[in-house]
Coordinates of N, CA, C and O in Angstrom, one line a residue:
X1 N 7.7 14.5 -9.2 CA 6.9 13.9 -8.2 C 6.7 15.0 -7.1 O 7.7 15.6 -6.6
X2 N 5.4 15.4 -6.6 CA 5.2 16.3 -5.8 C 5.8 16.0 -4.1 O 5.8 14.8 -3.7
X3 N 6.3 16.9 -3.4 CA 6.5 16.9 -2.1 C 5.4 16.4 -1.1 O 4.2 16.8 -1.3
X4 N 5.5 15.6 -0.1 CA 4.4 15.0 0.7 C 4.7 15.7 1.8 O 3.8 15.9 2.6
X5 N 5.6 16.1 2.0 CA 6.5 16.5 3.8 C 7.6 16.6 4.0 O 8.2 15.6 3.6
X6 N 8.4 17.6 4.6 CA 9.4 17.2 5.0 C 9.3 17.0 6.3 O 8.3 17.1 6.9
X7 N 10.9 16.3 6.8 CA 11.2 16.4 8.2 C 12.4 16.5 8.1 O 13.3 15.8 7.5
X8 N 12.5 17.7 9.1 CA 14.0 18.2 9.2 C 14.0 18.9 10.7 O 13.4 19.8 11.2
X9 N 15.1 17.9 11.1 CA 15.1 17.9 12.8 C 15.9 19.3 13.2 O 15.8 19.8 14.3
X10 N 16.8 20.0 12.0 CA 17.1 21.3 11.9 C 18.5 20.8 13.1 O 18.9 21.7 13.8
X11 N 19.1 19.5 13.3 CA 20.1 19.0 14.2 C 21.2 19.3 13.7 O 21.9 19.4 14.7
X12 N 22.0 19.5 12.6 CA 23.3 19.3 11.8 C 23.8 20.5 11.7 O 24.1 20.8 10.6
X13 N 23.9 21.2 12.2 CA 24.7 22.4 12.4 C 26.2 22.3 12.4 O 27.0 23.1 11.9
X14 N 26.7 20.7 13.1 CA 28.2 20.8 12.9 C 28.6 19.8 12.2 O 29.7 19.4 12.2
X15 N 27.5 19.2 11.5 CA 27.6 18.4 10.6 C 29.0 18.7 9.2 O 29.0 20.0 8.9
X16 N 29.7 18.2 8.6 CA 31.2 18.2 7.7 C 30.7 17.2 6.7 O 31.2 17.2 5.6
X17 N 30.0 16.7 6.9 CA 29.5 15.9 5.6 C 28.0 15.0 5.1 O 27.2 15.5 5.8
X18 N 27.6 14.3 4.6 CA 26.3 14.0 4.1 C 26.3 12.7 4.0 O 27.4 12.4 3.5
X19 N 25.7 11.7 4.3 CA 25.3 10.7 3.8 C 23.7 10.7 2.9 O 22.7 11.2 3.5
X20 N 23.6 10.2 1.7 CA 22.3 10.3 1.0 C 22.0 8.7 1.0 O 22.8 7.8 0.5
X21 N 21.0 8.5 1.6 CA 20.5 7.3 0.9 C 18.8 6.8 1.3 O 18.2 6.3 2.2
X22 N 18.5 7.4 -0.2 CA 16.9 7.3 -0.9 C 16.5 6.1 -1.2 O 17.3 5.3 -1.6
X23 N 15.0 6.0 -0.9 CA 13.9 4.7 -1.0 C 12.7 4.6 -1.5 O 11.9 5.5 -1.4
X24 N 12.3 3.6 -2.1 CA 11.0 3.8 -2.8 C 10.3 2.6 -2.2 O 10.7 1.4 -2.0
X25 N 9.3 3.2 -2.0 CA 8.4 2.1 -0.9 C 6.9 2.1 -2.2 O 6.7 3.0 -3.1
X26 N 5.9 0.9 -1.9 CA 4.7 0.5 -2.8 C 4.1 0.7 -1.3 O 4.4 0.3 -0.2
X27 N 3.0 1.6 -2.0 CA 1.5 1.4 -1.6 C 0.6 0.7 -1.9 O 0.2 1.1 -3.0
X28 N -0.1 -0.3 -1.6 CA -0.5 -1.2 -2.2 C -2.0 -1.7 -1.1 O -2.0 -2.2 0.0
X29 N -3.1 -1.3 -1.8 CA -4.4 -1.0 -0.9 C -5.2 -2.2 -1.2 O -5.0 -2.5 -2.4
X30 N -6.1 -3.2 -0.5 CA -6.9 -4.1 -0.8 C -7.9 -4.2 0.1 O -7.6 -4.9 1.1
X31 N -9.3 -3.5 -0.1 CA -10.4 -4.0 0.9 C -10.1 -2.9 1.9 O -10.7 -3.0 3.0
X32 N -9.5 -1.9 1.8 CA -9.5 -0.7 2.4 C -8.2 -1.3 3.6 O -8.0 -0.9 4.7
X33 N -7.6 -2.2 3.1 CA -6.3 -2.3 4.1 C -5.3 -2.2 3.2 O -5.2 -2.3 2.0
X34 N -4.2 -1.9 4.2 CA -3.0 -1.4 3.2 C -1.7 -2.4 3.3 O -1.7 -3.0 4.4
X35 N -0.9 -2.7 2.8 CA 0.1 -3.6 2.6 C 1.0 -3.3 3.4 O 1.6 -2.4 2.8
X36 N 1.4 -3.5 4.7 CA 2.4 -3.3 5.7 C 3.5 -3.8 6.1 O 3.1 -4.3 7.2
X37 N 5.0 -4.2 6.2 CA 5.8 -4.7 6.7 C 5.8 -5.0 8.1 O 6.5 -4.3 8.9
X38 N 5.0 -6.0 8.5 CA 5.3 -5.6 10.2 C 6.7 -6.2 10.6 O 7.2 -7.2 10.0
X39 N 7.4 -5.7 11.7 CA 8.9 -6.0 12.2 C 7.8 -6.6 13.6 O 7.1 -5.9 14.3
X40 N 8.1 -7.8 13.7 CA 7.4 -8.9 15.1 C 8.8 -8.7 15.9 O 9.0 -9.7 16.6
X41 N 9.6 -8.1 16.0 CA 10.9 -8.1 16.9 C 10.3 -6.6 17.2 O 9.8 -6.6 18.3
X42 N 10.3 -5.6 16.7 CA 10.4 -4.4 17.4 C 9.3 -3.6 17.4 O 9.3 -2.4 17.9
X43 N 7.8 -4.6 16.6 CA 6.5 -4.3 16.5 C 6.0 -2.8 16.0 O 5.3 -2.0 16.6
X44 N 6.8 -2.7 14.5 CA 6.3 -1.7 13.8 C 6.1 -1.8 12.6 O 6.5 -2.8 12.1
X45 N 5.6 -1.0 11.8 CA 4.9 -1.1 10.5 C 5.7 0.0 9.5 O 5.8 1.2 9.8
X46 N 6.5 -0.8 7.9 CA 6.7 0.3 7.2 C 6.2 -0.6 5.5 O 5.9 -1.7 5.2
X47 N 6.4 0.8 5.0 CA 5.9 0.5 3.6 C 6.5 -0.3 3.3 O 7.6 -0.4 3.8
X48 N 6.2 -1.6 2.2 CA 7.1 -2.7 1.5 C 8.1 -1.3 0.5 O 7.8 -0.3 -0.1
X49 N 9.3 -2.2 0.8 CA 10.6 -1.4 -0.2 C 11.6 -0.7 0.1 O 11.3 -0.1 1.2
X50 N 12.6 -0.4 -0.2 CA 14.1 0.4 0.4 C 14.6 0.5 0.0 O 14.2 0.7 -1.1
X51 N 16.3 0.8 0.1 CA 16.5 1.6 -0.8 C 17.1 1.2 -2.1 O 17.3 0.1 -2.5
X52 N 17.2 2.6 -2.9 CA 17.9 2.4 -3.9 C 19.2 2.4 -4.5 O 20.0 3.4 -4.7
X53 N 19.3 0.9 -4.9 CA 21.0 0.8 -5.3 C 21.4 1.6 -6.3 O 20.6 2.3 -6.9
X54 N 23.0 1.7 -6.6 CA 23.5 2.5 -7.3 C 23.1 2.2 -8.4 O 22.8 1.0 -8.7
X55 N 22.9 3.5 -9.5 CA 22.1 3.0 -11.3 C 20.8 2.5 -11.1 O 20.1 2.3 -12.1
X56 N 20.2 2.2 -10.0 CA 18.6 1.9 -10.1 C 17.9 2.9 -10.2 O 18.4 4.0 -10.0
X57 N 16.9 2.7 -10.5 CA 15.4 4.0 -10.8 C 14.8 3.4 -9.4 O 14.7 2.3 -9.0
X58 N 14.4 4.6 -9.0 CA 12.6 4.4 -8.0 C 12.4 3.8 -8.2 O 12.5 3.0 -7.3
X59 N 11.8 3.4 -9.5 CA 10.3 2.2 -9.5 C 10.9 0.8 -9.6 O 10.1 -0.1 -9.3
X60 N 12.3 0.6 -10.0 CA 12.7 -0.5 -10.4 C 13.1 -1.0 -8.9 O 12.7 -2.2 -8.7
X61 N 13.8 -0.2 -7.8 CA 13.9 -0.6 -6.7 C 12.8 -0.7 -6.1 O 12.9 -1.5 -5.1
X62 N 11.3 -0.1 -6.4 CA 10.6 -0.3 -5.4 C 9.8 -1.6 -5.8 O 9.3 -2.2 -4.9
X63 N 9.6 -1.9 -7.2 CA 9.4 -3.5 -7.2 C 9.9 -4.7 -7.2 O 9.5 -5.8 -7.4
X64 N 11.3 -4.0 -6.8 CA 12.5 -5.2 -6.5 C 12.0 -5.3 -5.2 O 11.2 -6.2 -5.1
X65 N 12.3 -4.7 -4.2 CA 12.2 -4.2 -2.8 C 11.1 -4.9 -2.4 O 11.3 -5.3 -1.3
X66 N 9.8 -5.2 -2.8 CA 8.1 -4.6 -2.5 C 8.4 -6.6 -2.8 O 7.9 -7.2 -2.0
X67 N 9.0 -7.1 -3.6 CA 8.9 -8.7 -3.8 C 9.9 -9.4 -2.8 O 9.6 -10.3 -2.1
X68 N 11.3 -8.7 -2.8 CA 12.1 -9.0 -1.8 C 11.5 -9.0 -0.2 O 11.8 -10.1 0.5
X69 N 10.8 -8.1 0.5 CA 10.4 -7.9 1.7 C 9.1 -8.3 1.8 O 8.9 -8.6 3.0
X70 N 7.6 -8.3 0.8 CA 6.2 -8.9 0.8 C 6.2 -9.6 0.1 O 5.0 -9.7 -0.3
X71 N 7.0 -10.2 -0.5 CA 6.3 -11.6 -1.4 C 5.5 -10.8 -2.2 O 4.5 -11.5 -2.5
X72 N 5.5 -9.7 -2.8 CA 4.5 -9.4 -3.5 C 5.2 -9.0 -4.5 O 6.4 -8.8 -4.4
X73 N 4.5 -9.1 -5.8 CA 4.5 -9.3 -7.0 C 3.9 -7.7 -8.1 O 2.8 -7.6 -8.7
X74 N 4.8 -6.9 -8.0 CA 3.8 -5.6 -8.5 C 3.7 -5.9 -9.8 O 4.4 -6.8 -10.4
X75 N 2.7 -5.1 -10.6 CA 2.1 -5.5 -11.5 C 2.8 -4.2 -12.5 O 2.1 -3.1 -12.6
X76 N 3.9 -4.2 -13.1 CA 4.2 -2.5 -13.6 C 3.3 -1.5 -14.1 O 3.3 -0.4 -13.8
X77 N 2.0 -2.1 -15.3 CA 1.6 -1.2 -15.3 C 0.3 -0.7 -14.4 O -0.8 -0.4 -14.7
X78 N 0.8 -0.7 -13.5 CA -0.3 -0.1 -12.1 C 0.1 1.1 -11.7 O -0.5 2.1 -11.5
X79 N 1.3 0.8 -11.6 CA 2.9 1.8 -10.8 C 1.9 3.6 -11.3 O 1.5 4.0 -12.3
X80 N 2.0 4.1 -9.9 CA 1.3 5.7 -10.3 C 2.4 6.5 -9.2 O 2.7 6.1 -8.2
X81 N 2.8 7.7 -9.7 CA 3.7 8.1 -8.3 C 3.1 8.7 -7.2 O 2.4 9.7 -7.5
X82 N 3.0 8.5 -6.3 CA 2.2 8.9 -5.6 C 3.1 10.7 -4.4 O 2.5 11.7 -4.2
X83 N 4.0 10.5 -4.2 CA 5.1 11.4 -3.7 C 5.9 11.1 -2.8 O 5.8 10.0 -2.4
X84 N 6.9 12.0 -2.2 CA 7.7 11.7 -1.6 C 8.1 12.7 -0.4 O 8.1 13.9 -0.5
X85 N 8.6 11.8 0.6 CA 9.2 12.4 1.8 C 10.7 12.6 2.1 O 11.5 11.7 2.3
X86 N 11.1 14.6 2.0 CA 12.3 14.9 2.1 C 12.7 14.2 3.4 O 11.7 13.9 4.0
X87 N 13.7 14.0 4.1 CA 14.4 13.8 5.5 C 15.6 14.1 5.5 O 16.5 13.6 4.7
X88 N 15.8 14.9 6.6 CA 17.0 15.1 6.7 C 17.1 15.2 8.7 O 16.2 15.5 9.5
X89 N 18.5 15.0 9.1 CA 19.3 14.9 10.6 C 20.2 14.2 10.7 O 20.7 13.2 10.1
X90 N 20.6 15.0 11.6 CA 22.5 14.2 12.0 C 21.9 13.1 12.3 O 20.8 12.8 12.9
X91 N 23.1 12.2 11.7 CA 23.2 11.0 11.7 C 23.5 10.2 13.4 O 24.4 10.4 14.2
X92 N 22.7 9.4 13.5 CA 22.6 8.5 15.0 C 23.7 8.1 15.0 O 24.1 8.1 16.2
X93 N 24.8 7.8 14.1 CA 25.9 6.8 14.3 C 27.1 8.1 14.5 O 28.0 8.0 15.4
X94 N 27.1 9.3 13.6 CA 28.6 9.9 13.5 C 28.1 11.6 13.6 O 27.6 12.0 12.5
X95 N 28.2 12.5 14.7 CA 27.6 13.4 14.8 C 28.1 14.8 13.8 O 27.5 15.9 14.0
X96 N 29.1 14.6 12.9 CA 29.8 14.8 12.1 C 29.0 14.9 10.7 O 29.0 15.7 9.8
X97 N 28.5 14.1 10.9 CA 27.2 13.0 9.5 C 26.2 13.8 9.6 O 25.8 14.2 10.7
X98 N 25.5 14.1 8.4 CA 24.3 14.7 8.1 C 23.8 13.6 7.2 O 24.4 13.2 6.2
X99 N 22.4 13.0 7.6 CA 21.9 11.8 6.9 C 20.4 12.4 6.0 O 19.4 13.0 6.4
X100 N 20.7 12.1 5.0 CA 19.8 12.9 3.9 C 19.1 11.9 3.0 O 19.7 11.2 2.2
X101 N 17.8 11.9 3.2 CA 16.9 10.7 2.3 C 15.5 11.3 1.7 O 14.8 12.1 2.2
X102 N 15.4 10.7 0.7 CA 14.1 10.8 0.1 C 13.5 9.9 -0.3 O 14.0 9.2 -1.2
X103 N 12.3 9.5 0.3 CA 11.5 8.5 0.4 C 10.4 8.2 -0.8 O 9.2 8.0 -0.5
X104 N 10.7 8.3 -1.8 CA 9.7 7.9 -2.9 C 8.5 7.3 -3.1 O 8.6 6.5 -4.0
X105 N 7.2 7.4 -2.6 CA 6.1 6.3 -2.9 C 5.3 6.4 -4.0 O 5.0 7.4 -4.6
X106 N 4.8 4.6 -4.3 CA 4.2 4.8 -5.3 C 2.7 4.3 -5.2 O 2.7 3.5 -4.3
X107 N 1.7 4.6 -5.7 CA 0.2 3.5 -5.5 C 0.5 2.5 -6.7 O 1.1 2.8 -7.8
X108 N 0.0 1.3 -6.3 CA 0.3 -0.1 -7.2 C -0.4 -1.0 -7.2 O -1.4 -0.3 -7.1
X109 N -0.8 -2.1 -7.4 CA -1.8 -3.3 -7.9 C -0.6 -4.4 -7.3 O 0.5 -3.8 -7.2
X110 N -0.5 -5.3 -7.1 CA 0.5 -6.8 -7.1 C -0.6 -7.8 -7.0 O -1.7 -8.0 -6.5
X111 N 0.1 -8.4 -7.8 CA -0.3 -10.0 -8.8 C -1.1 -10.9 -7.2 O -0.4 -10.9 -6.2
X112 N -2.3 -11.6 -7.2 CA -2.6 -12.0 -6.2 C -1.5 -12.6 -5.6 O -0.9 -12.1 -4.6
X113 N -1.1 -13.6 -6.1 CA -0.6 -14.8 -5.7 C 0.5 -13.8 -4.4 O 0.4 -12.6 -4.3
X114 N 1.2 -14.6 -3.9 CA 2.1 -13.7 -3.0 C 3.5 -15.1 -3.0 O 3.2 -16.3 -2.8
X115 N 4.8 -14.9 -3.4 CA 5.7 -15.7 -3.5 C 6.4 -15.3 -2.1 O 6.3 -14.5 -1.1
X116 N 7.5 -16.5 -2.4 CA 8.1 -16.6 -0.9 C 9.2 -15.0 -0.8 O 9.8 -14.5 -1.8
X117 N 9.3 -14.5 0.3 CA 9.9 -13.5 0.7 C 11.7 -13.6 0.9 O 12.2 -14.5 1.6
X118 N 12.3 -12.6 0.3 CA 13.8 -13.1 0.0 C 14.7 -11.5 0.8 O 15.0 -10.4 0.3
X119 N 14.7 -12.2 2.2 CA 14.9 -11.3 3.1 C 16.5 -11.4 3.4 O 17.0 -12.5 3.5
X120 N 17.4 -10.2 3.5 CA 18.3 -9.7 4.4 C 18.6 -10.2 5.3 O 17.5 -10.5 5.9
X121 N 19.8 -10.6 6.0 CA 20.2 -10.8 7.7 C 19.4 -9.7 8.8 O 18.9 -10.1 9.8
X122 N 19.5 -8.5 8.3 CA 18.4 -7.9 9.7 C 17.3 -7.9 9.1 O 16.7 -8.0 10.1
X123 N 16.5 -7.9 8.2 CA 15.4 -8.1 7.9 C 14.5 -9.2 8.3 O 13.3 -9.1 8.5
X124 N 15.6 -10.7 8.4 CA 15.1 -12.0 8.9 C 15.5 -11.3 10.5 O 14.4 -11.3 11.1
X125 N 16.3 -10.8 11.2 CA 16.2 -10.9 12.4 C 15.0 -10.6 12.7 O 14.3 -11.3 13.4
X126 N 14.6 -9.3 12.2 CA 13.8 -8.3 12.7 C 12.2 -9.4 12.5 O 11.2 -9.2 13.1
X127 N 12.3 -10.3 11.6 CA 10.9 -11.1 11.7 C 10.2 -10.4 10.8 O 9.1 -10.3 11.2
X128 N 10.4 -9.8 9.8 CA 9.1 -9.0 8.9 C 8.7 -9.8 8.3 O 9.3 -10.5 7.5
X129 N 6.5 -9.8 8.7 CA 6.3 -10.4 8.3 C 5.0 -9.7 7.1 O 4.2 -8.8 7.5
X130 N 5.0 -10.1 6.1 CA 3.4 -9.2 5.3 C 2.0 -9.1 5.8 O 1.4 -10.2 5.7
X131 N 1.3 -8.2 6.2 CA 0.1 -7.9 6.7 C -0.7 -6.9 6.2 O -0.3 -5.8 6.4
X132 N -2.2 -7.1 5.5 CA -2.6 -6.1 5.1 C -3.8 -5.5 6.2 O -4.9 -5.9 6.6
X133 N -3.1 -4.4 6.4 CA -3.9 -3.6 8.1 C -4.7 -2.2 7.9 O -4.5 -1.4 7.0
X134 N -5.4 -2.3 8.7 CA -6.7 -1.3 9.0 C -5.1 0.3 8.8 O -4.0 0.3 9.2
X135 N -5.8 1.1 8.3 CA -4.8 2.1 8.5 C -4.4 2.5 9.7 O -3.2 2.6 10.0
X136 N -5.6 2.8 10.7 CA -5.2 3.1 12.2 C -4.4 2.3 13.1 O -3.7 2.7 14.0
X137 N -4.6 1.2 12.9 CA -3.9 0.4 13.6 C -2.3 0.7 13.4 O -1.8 0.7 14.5
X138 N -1.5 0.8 12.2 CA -0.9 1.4 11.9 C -0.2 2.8 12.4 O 0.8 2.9 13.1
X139 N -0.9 3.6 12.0 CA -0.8 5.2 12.9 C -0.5 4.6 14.3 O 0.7 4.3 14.6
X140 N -1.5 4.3 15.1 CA -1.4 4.1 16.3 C 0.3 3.2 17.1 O 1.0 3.6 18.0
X141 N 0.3 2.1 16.2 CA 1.5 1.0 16.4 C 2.9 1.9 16.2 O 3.8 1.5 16.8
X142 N 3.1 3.0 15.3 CA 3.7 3.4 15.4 C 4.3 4.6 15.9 O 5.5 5.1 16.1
X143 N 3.0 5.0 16.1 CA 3.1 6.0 17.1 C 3.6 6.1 19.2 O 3.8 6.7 20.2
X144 N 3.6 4.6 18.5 CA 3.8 4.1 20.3 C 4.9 2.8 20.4 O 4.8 1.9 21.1
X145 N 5.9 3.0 19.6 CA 6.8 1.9 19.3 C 7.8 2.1 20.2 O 8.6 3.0 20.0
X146 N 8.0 1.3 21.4 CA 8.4 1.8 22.6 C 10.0 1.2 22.2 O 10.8 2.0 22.8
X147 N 10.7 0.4 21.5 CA 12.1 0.3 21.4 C 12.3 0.1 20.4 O 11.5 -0.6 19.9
X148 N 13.6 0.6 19.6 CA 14.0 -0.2 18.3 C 15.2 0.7 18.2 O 15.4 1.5 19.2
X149 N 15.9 0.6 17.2 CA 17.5 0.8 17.2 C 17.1 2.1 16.2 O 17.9 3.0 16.0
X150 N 15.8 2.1 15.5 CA 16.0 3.2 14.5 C 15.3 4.8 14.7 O 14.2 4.9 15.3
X151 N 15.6 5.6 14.4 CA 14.7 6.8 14.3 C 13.8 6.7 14.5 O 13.3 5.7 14.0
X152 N 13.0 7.4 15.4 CA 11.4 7.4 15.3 C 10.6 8.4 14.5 O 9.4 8.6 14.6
X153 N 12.0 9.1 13.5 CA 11.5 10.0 12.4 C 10.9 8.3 11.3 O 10.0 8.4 10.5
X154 N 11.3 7.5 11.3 CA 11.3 6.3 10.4 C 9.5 6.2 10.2 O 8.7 6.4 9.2
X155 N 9.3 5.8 11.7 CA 7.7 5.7 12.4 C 6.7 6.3 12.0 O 5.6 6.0 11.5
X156 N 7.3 7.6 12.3 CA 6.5 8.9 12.2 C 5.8 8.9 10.7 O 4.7 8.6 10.4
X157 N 6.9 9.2 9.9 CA 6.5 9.1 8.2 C 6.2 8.5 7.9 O 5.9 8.8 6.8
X158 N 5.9 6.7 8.3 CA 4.9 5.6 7.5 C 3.4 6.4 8.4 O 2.4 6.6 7.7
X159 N 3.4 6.8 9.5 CA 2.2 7.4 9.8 C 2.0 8.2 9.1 O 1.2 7.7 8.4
X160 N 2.2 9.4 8.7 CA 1.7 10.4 8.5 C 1.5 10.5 6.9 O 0.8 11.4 6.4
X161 N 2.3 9.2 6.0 CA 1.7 9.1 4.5 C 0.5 8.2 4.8 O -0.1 8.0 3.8
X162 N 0.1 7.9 5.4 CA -1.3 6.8 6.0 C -1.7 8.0 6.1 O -1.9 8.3 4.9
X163 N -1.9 9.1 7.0 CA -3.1 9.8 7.0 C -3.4 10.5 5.6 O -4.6 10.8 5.3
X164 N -2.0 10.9 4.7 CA -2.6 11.6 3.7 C -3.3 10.8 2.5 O -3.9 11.4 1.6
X165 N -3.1 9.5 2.6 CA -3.9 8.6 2.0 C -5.2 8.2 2.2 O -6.0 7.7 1.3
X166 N -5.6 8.4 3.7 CA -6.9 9.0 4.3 C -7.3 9.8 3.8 O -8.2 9.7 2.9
X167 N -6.6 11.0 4.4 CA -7.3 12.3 4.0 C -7.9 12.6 2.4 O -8.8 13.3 1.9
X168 N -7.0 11.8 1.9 CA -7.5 12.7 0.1 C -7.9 11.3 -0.4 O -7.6 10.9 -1.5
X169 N -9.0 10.6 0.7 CA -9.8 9.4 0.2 C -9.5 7.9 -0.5 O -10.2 6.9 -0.6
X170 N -8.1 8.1 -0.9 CA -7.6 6.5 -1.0 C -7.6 5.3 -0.1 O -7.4 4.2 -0.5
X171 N -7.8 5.7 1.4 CA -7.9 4.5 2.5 C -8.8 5.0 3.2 O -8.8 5.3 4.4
X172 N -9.7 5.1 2.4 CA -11.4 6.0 3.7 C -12.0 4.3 4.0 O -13.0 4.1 4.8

């Protein structure tokens, strides 16, 4: 799967150890809008899907993930890989911690219908609800996400695979 980007905050210098933990998110385009997780608690937008459990593949997590959090329904043979985002920085919680992820995406199809959503304790906090949105709106919402508990490397990178999905004409 080709490289999309890294980000590497170049923070971990006294970093002793690693945490890894990789995700595969669906792209999933209709009518020139794209399939978005919005969080109505901290008003931001990420790809449907997360991470992957132990012994799972990519794709199997990201259409576990993609039905668990949008009610959507991927269709397997759609599944195309589309690429992925290195990350790496010390970890917010243990400055000790070097937090290391790879963000897998794929382009996909899901079955119209949309089933009920089978959400996590912070996931129900957070209110994620499914929305398929104008890409800018997006860029923009997350670019300006004034509080939340998480990275705003998180933000950053649902933006900036939106633009390259622009750019090379899949969300023109």
């Amino acid at each position: 799967m080709r490289l999309l980007f890294e980000m590497d905050k170049q923070d971990y210098e006294n970093c002793t150890h690693s945490f890894v933990r990789n995700s595969a998110r669906s792209i999933i385009i209709s009518n020139k809008k794209i399939a978005m997780i919005h969080s109505m608690k901290y008003d931001y937008y990420k790809f449907p899907g997360g991470g992957i459990e132990s012994g799972e593949d990519p794709i199997t997590a990201m259409i576990r993930e993609t039905r668990e959090e949008a009610g959507l329904v991927v269709k397997f043979e759609t599944v195309k890989e589309y690429g992925y985002v290195h990350r790496i920085q010390r970890s917010d919680k243990d400055a000790t911690e070097c937090f290391v992820q790879d963000n897998y995406y794929y382009l996909c199809e899901a079955e119209k219908e949309i089933v009920a959503q089978c959400l996590d304790n912070y996931e129900s906090k957070e209110n994620y609800v499914l929305e398929f949105v104008d890409p800018q709106i997006v860029i923009t919402k997350n670019r300006n996400v004034i509080s939340s508990p998480y990275s705003p490397m998180m933000f950053e990178r649902e933006a900036r695979v939106i633009e390259l999905l622009v750019s090379e004409g899949l969300l023109d």
